[in-house]
CSV table of C-alpha atoms and ligand atoms in Angstrom, one decimal:
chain,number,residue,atom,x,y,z
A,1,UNK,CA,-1.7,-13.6,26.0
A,2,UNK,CA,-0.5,-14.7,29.3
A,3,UNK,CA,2.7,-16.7,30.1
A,4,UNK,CA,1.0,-20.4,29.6
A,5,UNK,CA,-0.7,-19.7,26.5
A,6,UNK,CA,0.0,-19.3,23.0
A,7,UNK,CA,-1.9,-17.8,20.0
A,8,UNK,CA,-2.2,-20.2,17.7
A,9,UNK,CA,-4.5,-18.9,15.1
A,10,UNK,CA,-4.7,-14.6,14.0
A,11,UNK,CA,-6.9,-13.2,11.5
A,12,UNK,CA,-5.4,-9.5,10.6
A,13,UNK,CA,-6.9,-6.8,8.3
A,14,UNK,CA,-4.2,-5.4,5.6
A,15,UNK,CA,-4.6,-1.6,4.4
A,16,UNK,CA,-4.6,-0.6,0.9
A,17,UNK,CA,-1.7,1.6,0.7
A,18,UNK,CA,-0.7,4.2,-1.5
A,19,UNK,CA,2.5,4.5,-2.5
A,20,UNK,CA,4.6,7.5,-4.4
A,21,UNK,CA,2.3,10.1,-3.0
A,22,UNK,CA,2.9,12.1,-6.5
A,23,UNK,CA,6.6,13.1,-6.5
A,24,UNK,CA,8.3,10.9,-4.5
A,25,UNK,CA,8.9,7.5,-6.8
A,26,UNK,CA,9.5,4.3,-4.6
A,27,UNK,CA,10.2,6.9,-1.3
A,28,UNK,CA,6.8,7.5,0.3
A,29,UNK,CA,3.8,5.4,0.8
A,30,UNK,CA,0.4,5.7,2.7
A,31,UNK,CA,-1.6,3.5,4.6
A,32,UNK,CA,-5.4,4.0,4.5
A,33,UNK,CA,-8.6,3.2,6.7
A,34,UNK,CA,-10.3,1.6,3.5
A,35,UNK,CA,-10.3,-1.0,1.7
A,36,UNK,CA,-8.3,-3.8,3.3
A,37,UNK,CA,-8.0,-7.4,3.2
A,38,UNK,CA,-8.3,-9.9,5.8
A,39,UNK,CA,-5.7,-13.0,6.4
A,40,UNK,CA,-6.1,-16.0,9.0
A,41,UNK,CA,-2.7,-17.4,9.7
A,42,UNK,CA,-2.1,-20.7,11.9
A,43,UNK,CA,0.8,-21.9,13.1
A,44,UNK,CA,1.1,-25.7,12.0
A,45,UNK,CA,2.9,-29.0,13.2
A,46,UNK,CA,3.5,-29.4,9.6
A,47,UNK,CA,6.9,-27.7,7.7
A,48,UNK,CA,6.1,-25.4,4.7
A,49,UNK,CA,2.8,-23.0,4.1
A,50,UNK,CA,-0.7,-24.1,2.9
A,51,UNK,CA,-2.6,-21.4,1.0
A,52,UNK,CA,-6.8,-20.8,0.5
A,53,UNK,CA,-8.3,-18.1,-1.1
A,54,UNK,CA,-11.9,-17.1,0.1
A,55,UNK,CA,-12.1,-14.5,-2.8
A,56,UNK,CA,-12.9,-14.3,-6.6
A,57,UNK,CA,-9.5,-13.0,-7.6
A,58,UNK,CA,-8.1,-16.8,-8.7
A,59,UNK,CA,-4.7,-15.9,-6.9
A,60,UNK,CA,-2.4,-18.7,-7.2
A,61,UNK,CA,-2.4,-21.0,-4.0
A,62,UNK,CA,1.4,-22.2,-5.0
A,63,UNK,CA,3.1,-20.6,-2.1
A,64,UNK,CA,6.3,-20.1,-4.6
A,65,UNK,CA,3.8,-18.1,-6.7
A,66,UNK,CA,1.9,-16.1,-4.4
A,67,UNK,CA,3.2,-12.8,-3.0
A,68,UNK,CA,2.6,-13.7,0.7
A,69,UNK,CA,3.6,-17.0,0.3
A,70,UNK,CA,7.0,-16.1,-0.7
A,71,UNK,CA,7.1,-13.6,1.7
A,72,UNK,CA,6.4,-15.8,4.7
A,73,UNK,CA,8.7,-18.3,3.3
A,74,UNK,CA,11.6,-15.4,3.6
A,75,UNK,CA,10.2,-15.2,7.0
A,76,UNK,CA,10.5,-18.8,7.8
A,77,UNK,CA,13.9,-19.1,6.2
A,78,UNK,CA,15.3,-16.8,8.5
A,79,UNK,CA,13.7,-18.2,11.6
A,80,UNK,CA,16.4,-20.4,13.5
A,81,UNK,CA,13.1,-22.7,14.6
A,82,UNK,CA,11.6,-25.3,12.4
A,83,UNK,CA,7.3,-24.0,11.6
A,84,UNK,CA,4.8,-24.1,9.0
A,85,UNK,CA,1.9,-22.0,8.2
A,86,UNK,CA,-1.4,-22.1,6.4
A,87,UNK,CA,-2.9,-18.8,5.7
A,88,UNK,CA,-6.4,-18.3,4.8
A,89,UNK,CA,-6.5,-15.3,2.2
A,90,UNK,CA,-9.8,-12.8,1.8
A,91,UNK,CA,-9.0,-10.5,-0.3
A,92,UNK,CA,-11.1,-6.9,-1.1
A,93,UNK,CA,-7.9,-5.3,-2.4
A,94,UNK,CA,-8.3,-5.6,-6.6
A,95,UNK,CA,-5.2,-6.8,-7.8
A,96,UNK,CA,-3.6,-4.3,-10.3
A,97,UNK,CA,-5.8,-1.6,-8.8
A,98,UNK,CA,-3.0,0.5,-7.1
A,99,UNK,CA,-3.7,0.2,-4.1
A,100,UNK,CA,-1.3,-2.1,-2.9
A,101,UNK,CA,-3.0,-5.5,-3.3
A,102,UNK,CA,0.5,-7.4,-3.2
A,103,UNK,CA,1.7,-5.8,-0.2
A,104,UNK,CA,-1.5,-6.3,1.5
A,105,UNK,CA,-1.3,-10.1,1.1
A,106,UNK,CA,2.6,-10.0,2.0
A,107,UNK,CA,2.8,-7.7,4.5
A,108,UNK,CA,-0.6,-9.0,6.4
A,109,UNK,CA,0.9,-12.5,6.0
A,110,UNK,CA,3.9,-11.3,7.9
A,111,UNK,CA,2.6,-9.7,10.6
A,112,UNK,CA,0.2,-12.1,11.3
A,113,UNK,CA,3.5,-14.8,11.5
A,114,UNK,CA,5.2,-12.8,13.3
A,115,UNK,CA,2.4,-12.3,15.8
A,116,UNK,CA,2.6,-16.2,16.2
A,117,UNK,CA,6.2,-16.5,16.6
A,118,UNK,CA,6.3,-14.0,19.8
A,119,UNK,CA,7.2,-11.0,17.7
A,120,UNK,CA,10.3,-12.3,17.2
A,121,UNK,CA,11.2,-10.0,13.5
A,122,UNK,CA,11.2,-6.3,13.9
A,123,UNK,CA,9.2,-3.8,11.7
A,124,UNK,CA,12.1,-3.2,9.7
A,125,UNK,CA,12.6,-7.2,9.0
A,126,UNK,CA,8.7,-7.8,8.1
A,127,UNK,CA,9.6,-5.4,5.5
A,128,UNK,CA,12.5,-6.9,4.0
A,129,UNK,CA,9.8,-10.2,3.9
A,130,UNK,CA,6.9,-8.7,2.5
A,131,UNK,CA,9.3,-7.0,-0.6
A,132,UNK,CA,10.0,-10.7,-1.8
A,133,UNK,CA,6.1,-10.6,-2.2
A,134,UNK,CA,6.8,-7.0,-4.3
A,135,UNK,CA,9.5,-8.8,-6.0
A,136,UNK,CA,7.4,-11.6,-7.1
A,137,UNK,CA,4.2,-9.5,-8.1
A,138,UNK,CA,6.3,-6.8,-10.5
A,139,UNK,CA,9.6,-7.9,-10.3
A,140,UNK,CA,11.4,-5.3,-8.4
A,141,UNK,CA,11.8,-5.0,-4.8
A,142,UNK,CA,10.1,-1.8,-3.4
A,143,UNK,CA,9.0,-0.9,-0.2
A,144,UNK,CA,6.6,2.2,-0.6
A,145,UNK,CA,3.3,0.3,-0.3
A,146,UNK,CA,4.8,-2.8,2.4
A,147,UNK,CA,6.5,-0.2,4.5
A,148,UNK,CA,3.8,2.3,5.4
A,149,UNK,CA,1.0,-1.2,5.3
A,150,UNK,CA,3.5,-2.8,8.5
A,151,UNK,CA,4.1,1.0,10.2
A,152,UNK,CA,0.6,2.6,9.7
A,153,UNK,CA,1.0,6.2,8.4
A,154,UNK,CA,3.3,7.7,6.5
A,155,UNK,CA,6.5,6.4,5.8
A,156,UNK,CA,9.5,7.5,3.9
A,157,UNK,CA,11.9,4.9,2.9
A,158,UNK,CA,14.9,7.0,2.8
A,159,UNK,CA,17.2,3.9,1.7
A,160,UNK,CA,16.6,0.5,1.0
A,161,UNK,CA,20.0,-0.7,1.7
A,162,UNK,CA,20.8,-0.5,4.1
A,163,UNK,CA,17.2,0.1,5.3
A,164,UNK,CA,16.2,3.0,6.3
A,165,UNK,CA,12.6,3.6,6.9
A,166,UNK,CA,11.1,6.8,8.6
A,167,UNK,CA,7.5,6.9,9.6
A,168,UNK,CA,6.3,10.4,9.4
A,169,UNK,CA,3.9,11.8,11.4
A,170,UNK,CA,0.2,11.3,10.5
A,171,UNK,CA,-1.4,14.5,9.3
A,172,UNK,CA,-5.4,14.1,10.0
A,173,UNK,CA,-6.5,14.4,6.0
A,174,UNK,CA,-9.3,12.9,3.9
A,175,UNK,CA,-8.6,10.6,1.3
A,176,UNK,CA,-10.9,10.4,-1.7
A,177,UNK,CA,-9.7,7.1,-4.3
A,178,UNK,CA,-11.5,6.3,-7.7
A,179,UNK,CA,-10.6,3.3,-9.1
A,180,UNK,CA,-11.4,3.0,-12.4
A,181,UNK,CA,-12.4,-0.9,-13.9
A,182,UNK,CA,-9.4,-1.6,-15.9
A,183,UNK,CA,-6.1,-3.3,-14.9
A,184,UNK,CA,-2.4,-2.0,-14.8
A,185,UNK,CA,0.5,-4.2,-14.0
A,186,UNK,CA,3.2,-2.6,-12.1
A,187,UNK,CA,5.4,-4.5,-14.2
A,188,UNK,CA,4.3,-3.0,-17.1
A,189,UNK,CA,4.1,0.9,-15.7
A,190,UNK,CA,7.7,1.0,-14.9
A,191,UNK,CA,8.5,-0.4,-18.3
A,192,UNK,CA,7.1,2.5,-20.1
A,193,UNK,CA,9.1,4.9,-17.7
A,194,UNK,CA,12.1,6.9,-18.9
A,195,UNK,CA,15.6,5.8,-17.8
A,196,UNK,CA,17.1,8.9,-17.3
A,197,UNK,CA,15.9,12.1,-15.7
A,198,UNK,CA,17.5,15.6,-16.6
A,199,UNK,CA,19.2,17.5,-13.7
A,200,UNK,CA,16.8,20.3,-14.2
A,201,UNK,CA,13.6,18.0,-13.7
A,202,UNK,CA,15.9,16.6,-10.9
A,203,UNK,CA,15.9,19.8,-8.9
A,204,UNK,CA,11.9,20.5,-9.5
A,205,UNK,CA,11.0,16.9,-8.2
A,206,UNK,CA,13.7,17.0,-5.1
A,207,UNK,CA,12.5,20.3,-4.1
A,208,UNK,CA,8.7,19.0,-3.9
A,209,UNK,CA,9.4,15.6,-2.2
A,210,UNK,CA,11.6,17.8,0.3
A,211,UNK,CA,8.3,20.3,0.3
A,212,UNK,CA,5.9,17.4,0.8
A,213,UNK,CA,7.4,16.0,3.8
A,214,UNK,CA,8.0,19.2,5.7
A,215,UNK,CA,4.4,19.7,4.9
A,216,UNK,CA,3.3,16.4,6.5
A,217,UNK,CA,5.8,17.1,9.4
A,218,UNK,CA,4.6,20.9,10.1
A,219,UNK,CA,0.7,19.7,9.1
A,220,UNK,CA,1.2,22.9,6.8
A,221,UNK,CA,-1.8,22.4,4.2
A,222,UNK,CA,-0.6,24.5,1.6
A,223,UNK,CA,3.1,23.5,1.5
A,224,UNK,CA,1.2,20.0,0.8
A,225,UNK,CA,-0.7,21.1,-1.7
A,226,UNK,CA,1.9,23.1,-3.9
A,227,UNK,CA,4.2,20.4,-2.9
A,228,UNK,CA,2.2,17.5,-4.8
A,229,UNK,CA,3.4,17.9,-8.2
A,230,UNK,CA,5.3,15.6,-10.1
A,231,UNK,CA,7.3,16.1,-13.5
A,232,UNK,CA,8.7,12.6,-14.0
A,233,UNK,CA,6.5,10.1,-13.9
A,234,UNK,CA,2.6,11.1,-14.2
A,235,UNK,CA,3.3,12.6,-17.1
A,236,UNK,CA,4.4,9.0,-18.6
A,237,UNK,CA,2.1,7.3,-16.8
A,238,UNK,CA,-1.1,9.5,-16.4
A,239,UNK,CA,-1.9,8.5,-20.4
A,240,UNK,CA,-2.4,5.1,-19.1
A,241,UNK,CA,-5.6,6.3,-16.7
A,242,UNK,CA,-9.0,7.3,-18.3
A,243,UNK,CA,-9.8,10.9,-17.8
A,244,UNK,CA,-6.9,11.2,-15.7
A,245,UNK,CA,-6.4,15.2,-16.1
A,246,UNK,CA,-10.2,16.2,-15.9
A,247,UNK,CA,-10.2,14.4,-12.9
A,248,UNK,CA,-7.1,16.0,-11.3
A,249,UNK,CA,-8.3,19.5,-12.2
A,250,UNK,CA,-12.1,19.2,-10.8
A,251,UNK,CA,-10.9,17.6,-8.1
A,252,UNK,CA,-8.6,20.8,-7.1
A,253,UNK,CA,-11.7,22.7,-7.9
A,254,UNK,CA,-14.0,20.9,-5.6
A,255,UNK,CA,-11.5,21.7,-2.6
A,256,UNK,CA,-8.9,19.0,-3.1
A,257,UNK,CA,-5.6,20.0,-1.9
A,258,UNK,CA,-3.8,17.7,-4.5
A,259,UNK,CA,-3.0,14.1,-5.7
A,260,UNK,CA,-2.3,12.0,-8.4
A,261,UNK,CA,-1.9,8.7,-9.5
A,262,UNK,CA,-2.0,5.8,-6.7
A,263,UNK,CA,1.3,4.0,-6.8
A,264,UNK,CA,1.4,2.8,-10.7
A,265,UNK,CA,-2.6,3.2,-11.1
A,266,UNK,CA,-5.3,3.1,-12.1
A,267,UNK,CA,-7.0,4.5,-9.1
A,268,UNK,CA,-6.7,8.2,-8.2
A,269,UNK,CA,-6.6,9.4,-5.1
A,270,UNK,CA,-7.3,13.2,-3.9
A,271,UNK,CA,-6.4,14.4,-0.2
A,272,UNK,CA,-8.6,17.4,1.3
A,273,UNK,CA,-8.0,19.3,4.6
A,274,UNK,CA,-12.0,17.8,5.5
A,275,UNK,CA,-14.3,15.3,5.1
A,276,UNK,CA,-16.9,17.7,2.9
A,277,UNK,CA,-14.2,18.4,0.6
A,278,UNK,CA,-13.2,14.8,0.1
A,279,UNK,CA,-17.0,14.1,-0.3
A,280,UNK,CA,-17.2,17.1,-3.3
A,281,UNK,CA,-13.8,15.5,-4.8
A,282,UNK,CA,-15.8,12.2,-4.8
A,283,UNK,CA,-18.8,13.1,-6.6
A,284,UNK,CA,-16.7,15.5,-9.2
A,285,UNK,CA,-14.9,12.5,-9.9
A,286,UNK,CA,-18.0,10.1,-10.0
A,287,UNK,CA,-19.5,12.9,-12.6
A,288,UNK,CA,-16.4,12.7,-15.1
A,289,UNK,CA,-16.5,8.6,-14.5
A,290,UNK,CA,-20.2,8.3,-15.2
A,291,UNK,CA,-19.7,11.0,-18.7
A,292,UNK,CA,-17.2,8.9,-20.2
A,293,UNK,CA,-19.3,5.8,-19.4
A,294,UNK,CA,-15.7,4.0,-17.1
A,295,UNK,CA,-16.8,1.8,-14.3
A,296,UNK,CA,-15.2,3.0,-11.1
A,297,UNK,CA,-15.3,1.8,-6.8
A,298,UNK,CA,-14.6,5.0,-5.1
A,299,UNK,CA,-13.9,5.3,-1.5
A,300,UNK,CA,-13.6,8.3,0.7
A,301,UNK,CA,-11.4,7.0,4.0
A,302,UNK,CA,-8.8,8.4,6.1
A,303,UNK,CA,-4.8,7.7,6.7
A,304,UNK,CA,-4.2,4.9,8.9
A,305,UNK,CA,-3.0,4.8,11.7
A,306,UNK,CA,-1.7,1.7,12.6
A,307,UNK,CA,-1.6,-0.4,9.2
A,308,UNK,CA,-2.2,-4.2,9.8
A,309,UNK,CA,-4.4,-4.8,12.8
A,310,UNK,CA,-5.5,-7.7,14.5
A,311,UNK,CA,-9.1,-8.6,14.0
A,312,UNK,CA,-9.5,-11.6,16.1
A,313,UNK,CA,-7.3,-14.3,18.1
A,314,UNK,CA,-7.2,-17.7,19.4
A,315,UNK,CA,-5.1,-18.6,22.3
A,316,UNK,CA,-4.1,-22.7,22.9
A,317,UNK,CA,-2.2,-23.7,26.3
A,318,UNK,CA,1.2,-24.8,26.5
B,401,HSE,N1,6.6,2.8,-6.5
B,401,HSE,C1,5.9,1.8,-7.2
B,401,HSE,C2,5.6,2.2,-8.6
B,401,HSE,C3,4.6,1.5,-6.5
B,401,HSE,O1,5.1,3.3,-8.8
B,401,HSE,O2,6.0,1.5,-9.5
B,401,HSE,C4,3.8,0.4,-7.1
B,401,HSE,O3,2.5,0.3,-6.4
């Protein structure tokens, strides 16, 4: 863009994200390569935000019931300048997969705004948008899947207020993700969680997130792999998942180095130190999936770098 133009129409991709990475609840989140969802978002003459779905998902179009309208309308309502927006929505994320869907659509949304408004939010505000999206979709405002789809990478959200989010740095590791053909609500995966956690478990599940992000930092495999274990929540929640603990253990046999549950489920994702391992992890898991007769979509991808990127944009003079 040069000084006598404007953008007035960007079409971004939005990663799937994975957030909790095993032990660390609502505090870490990935962004991946694959799938991701694409957004078009104009800036209007109009006031408000028009919504269009080019998907099958039947996502509502109300922008007070849609996860990135509400978040762009926390973005507008913070923006000292009268604008509108219409966003065109095609989505590849499954809602209820896991895999970040909601923050897909809120945090794309936002970035793409932002893009049209001169950049004028930071990272950290987009974030503070897109969780009205996460507030909306399962009624709680977490950052673990919005944070690291706005940063790219890792990110741990060491507070939320005030905000304090870290982005890690990007260990070069294979992701494998089964996502099994059945649908779990956020919502409803917190609800069956326990309240309280004793101080022993504490300890076990402090020491591993503390574990796990040294071993992103240091790129130390091992410390990663005895580091993703978590005591609190899988157990609760892994009875949700078909063949959840078959899947877990071939996977560690075909070469994974660990995983777990992605964000509230269904899917499962494995990481492996190379691409042949996450391809072995893949068909170990396809196996288990095709015995017990469970429909799955599997991808094998890669962390990414970058999270929402631009795919294409059109420039108007001013
Ligand atoms: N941290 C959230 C949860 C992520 O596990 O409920 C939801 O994707």
């Amino acid at each position: 863009m040069n000084a006598k133009n404007r953008i007035s129409t960007v079409t971004v991709s939005a990663p799937a994200t994975i957030a909790n990475l095993v032990c660390g609840f609502d505090i870490l989140g990935m962004a991946l390569e694959e799938p991701r969802d694409f957004l078009q978002v104009s800036i209007t003459d109009s006031l408000g935000i028009q919504i269009t779905n080019q998907d099958d998902f039947d996502l509502p179009t109300d922008p007070v019931q849609n996860v990135a309208g509400v978040a762009l309308q926390a973005m507008l309502n913070a923006y000292p300048h009268p604008a509108g927006f219409n966003l065109v929505s095609h989505k590849q994320i499954k809602p209820g997969s896991g895999l970040g869907s909601s923050a897909a659509s809120a945090a794309g949304a936002v970035v793409a705004a932002n893009i049209l408004l001169d950049q004028y939010f930071s990272s950290e505000q987009l974030v503070q948008f897109a969780m009205a999206g996460e507030e909306l979709a399962s009624g709680v405002r977490h950052a673990d899947n919005v944070a690291p789809c706005v940063y790219g990478g890792i990110t741990l959200i060491r507070s939320l207020l005030p905000p304090d989010i870290i982005p890690l740095s990007v260990p070069e590791l294979f992701v494998t993700v089964i996502h099994p053909q059945i649908e779990i609500k956020t919502s409803d995966a917190r609800q069956i969680l326990r309240k309280n956690v004793l101080l022993k478990d504490a300890i076990i599940q402090w020491g591993n997130i503390a574990g796990l992000v040294t071993g992103f930092l240091k790129n130390d495999h091992a410390l990663i792999s005895r580091s993703m274990t978590d005591i609190i929540i899988e157990p609760v929640r892994s009875i949700l998942i078909p063949g959840f603990k078959e899947i877990k253990t071939s996977s560690i046999e075909a070469g994974a180095l660990g995983g777990g549950i992605a964000g509230s489920g269904p899917s499962i994702f494995m990481l492996s130190a190379d691409k042949k391992a996450a391809i072995d992890v893949q068909n170990s898991m396809k196996d288990i999936y095709h015995r017990l007769g469970i429909d799955y979509n599997v991808y094998v991808t890669t962390i990414s770098q970058h999270g929402v990127r631009i795919e294409n944009e059109s420039v108007y003079p001013i």
